[in-house]
Amino acid sequence: MVKNVITRRMYPAIFLCVFLTLSFSIMPKSFGEFAKQSPVYERPLNATFEFGGPMGERIDANLESWLLSAPDANPGMLEMFRVRDRKPIPRLVPWAGEFVGKYLISAIQARRMTGDARLDQKIRWVISELINSQADDGYLGPFPKEDRLLKNWDLWGHYHVMLALMMWSEDTGDEAAKSCAIRAADLICNTYLDTGRHVFDAGSFEMNMAVIHVLGRVYRETGNERYLRMMREIEKDFERAGDYFRQGLAGVDFYKQPLPRWESLHDIQGLVELYRITGNEDYKTAYENIWRSIARYDRHNTGGFSSGEQAIGDPYEPGAIETCCTTAWSALTVDMLYLTADSQVADELELSLWNSILGSQHPTGRWWTYNTPMDGCREASAHTIVFQSRAGTPELNCCSVNAPRGIGMISEWGVLVNDNSVAVNYYGPMRASIPVASGAVLEVNQETDYPAGGHIKLTFSPGSLGDRELLLRIPAWSSKTRVTVDGKVQDAPEPGRYFKIKPDWSRGVVVELELDMSIHTWIGDGATADNVSLYYGPLLLAFDSHFNEYDVDDVPAISLNHLAFEKPAAPGRFRPLVFFAFQGVDGQKINLCDFATAGAYGTHYRSWLPVADAPPPKFWLRSPEDGVHLSKGPNVFEWTGTELADGRKYRLAVATDRSMQKPIATREFVRKRVLLKDKFDAGKTYYWQVTAFNEFGEQSAELGPRSFVVDAALPNPYIENPALVEFREDGLVAASPLDGNGQPVYGALRDEKGIQAAPDRNGNADGAVKFEGQGMIRYQVPYFPSDDYTFMAWVKADEKQKHGLAQIFSGWAKGGDDPLRVVIDGAKLYARVEGQGNWSTRGYALKSGEWTHIAAVKDGSRLRLFVNGDSVGETHVPFRLRTVSIQFALGGNPLHSGPEFFCGCIDDFSLYAKALTTDEIRESMKK
């Protein structure tokens, strides 16, 4: 019935990673085909640390102001476990069971870093009380018996509690703690293994499935195959939820995956456990792909992760950067460091630590934030998310108990030892005592004022460490580093790599580093275009109105060609780590402090500073992927950046060798996605690269050059479907008269089902499409218009549409990402947007059985709903929507099979990438 319907085999490389990974299963080999695999490094057991300088002050503040007092000031942390089956039923947040586990994790880490006897006593008391609260069947949560492990975020709570118990057992040998965790693991297996139930059934998928991570630790400790079987069942459940393994292995960026919320990072840690247990390299590959995707597209200038609690593929987005998200990112990164021994992974831990993590802690240690924005102000989590507090837990929320873990993790990555090497990753005043496998103890002492200065003296006491190499992390930002070993100058080290030394451990070793503390930059893009972030070593610099006589909106532009600064004395009670005076292009002084101190007085700050002469920002090649086969042409090439470049151009070059010295084709564009119409020879390998340039310089794309091979046998969807690449010249994205089917006059029809022909509004037979409440028509788009758009159609709703939710139009891509949905909800018509928030016009009472013209218009930050040419409601929405949507549907949700289908008829629809005026809407009704 329909011509030119796009089939799955015709999708170009630009769409393959999104759709094909949903339709095939990447099955791991059986366990017998692999050997268990150990990471390059693991946490050094029984290591102790003592920190000085500003980090030592922050650790002490956390100890005195939070860790020692939290269980007593918030007795409900434990009491909720004792009263779970009492009346009245406790009114808890679904994740309340996590609080004591998160508290203990950070307290156990702090114990390694302070040696404080009071903290040791406090932890032992809390763990004893926790163990005593365990139910006879092994339950360790705060919910009534009938709900145990079946709903809420109960498995998520068990995950954190069990992880804390296993950590304590590893550090102290406490068999009671380990036994408690094992009994909880047994209950999970008894509930979900061979019972017909699935962890998927507990809901809150990314939260509850995180228990796979700790089950791996329990399995490695006990060897009990039931725990491994339970992990495998959860892995199967992944396929219906986050699908982390298959999509990670296929290279799908994390923000494009089904569940890119921050809690998923702990599920993804389960892939590391599966790798360690099975030796299957596919798990490691999937994990690394996800980690690198986050580092590339979702780690902010502060080292913080998330925008509105999830990955969105845009590090410039000013959405909330939740403290829990950055803590989870650091935990994920510690595992990545263990797997890869890549010094630039350790750079990521340092960046997050000195900026986002310390920035989320008030210098007094009294409170931590929920949101630590790049620009804005700091609010205590107990203020921002006070809804989580209850009687008996006035200070408890997800972030207050989790945030200290960010600092505590230094004990897990600062100094690492294996059979072959000693790796020093953390720099700052510190003493460490690290047991090694031989039974010897490595004593490390650092004398330095780092990160205020770049000179670091490391002294290693004599010991029996065999022929282990000494690895010193050379930060990627330190372009010129000087190293001396026992007074002898070494060859210049390479930035972003470990510097390797073969010391004589029996005599002890003295190493001195001189790191390059020159200012380095990150050029902004998107929401931070025309701004720059300045870094001094690992420290992000920020403007704070407390240290200046003018406000954040009045910061003058700076010049990247004149970044000289002075070091005046810093005023105030909260002494900055660094304090510099720069000069704007107008001659005005700009005082900048470190990001961790900015906002300590409750003042506003900004880390993205106006810049007068910035070259293009960094960007990455997206598709085609390296080494793919393409049709003879034309073909789509895409890279990251704004849809329409502002003040810069892109130069796309194609060559026959990777050096790109003699390109055979060069084209210039202002968009980040182009259709290259050049014809290339079949069977040959070509290379492509993109360079951005403006009047101040140029920037080559990361991840390039990439190669491709031309295969003349491959179909080319772009020849007959230009709508897969670009909108029509008048802004039309897609349109169809819907004369009995969805065949477009412009646009790419993907599929249609559950529809039939019906008379249109003028009585013409087969002039419209009828939806029976089970079908939809789906269209493909190169991207969804995010700034301005207009959707129009004639609609006639059935009587049965008076109840429930029905999608007339939806661009839904995943939870929290629907750039437009026009719905009937309870017999009323609405235009809505989901995207790190929810926005909706007021409802309009739609008459059933009558043809009605409807239109939804987004004009910048305003979304309006029109009925029969008249505006009937509007709402404020984000000026630029952050969406990964590349398809939309009429009559239903394009990616959801739930009960959201429309019953009725639709005629003559259109979607434009522009905001039509009222007159234009009324004129279209006459056609």
mmCIF file of N, CA, C and O in Angstrom, residues 44-51 111-115 431-435 443:
data_model
loop_
_atom_site.group_PDB
_atom_site.id
_atom_site.type_symbol
_atom_site.label_atom_id
_atom_site.label_comp_id
_atom_site.label_asym_id
_atom_site.label_seq_id
_atom_site.Cartn_x
_atom_site.Cartn_y
_atom_site.Cartn_z
ATOM 1 N N PRO A 44 44.400 -1.123 47.443
ATOM 2 C CA PRO A 44 45.382 -1.696 48.367
ATOM 3 C C PRO A 44 44.764 -1.937 49.747
ATOM 4 O O PRO A 44 44.429 -1.002 50.474
ATOM 5 N N LEU A 45 44.589 -3.197 50.120
ATOM 6 C CA LEU A 45 43.980 -3.537 51.399
ATOM 7 C C LEU A 45 44.881 -3.109 52.557
ATOM 8 O O LEU A 45 46.111 -3.226 52.483
ATOM 9 N N ASN A 46 44.231 -2.617 53.619
ATOM 10 C CA ASN A 46 44.911 -2.236 54.856
ATOM 11 C C ASN A 46 45.870 -1.067 54.687
ATOM 12 O O ASN A 46 46.744 -0.848 55.541
ATOM 13 N N ALA A 47 45.738 -0.322 53.607
ATOM 14 C CA ALA A 47 46.536 0.888 53.436
ATOM 15 C C ALA A 47 45.979 1.993 54.339
ATOM 16 O O ALA A 47 44.764 2.082 54.569
ATOM 17 N N THR A 48 46.849 2.823 54.846
ATOM 18 C CA THR A 48 46.429 3.959 55.664
ATOM 19 C C THR A 48 47.043 5.234 55.104
ATOM 20 O O THR A 48 48.133 5.209 54.522
ATOM 21 N N PHE A 49 46.334 6.339 55.309
ATOM 22 C CA PHE A 49 46.750 7.613 54.751
ATOM 23 C C PHE A 49 46.616 8.708 55.804
ATOM 24 O O PHE A 49 45.752 8.644 56.687
ATOM 25 N N GLU A 50 47.465 9.701 55.664
ATOM 26 C CA GLU A 50 47.352 10.919 56.482
ATOM 27 C C GLU A 50 47.574 12.103 55.559
ATOM 28 O O GLU A 50 48.590 12.172 54.858
ATOM 29 N N PHE A 51 46.598 13.013 55.533
ATOM 30 C CA PHE A 51 46.639 14.116 54.573
ATOM 31 C C PHE A 51 46.863 15.442 55.284
ATOM 32 O O PHE A 51 46.306 15.692 56.368
ATOM 33 N N ARG A 111 37.969 6.251 57.646
ATOM 34 C CA ARG A 111 38.750 5.557 58.680
ATOM 35 C C ARG A 111 40.150 5.233 58.175
ATOM 36 O O ARG A 111 41.128 5.306 58.934
ATOM 37 N N ARG A 112 40.267 4.896 56.894
ATOM 38 C CA ARG A 112 41.577 4.617 56.315
ATOM 39 C C ARG A 112 42.431 5.885 56.224
ATOM 40 O O ARG A 112 43.668 5.814 56.130
ATOM 41 N N MET A 113 41.773 7.047 56.227
ATOM 42 C CA MET A 113 42.439 8.311 55.924
ATOM 43 C C MET A 113 42.640 9.186 57.144
ATOM 44 O O MET A 113 43.182 10.290 57.035
ATOM 45 N N THR A 114 42.166 8.740 58.301
ATOM 46 C CA THR A 114 42.301 9.540 59.514
ATOM 47 C C THR A 114 42.904 8.763 60.679
ATOM 48 O O THR A 114 43.581 9.340 61.521
ATOM 49 N N GLY A 115 42.611 7.464 60.747
ATOM 50 C CA GLY A 115 43.068 6.679 61.893
ATOM 51 C C GLY A 115 42.443 7.135 63.190
ATOM 52 O O GLY A 115 42.984 6.890 64.281
ATOM 53 N N ARG A 431 51.020 11.388 53.814
ATOM 54 C CA ARG A 431 51.813 10.224 54.196
ATOM 55 C C ARG A 431 50.942 9.004 53.967
ATOM 56 O O ARG A 431 49.764 9.016 54.301
ATOM 57 N N ALA A 432 51.516 7.969 53.390
ATOM 58 C CA ALA A 432 50.762 6.749 53.140
ATOM 59 C C ALA A 432 51.598 5.544 53.518
ATOM 60 O O ALA A 432 52.822 5.533 53.333
ATOM 61 N N SER A 433 50.891 4.558 54.058
ATOM 62 C CA SER A 433 51.523 3.285 54.388
ATOM 63 C C SER A 433 50.771 2.197 53.639
ATOM 64 O O SER A 433 49.599 1.935 53.932
ATOM 65 N N ILE A 434 51.443 1.585 52.641
ATOM 66 C CA ILE A 434 50.777 0.678 51.714
ATOM 67 C C ILE A 434 51.394 -0.718 51.830
ATOM 68 O O ILE A 434 52.545 -0.933 51.420
ATOM 69 N N PRO A 435 50.653 -1.706 52.375
ATOM 70 C CA PRO A 435 51.165 -3.079 52.375
ATOM 71 C C PRO A 435 51.276 -3.605 50.945
ATOM 72 O O PRO A 435 50.439 -3.308 50.091
ATOM 73 N N GLU A 443 56.227 2.959 52.470
ATOM 74 C CA GLU A 443 55.960 4.232 53.126
ATOM 75 C C GLU A 443 56.222 5.356 52.126
ATOM 76 O O GLU A 443 57.312 5.444 51.551
#
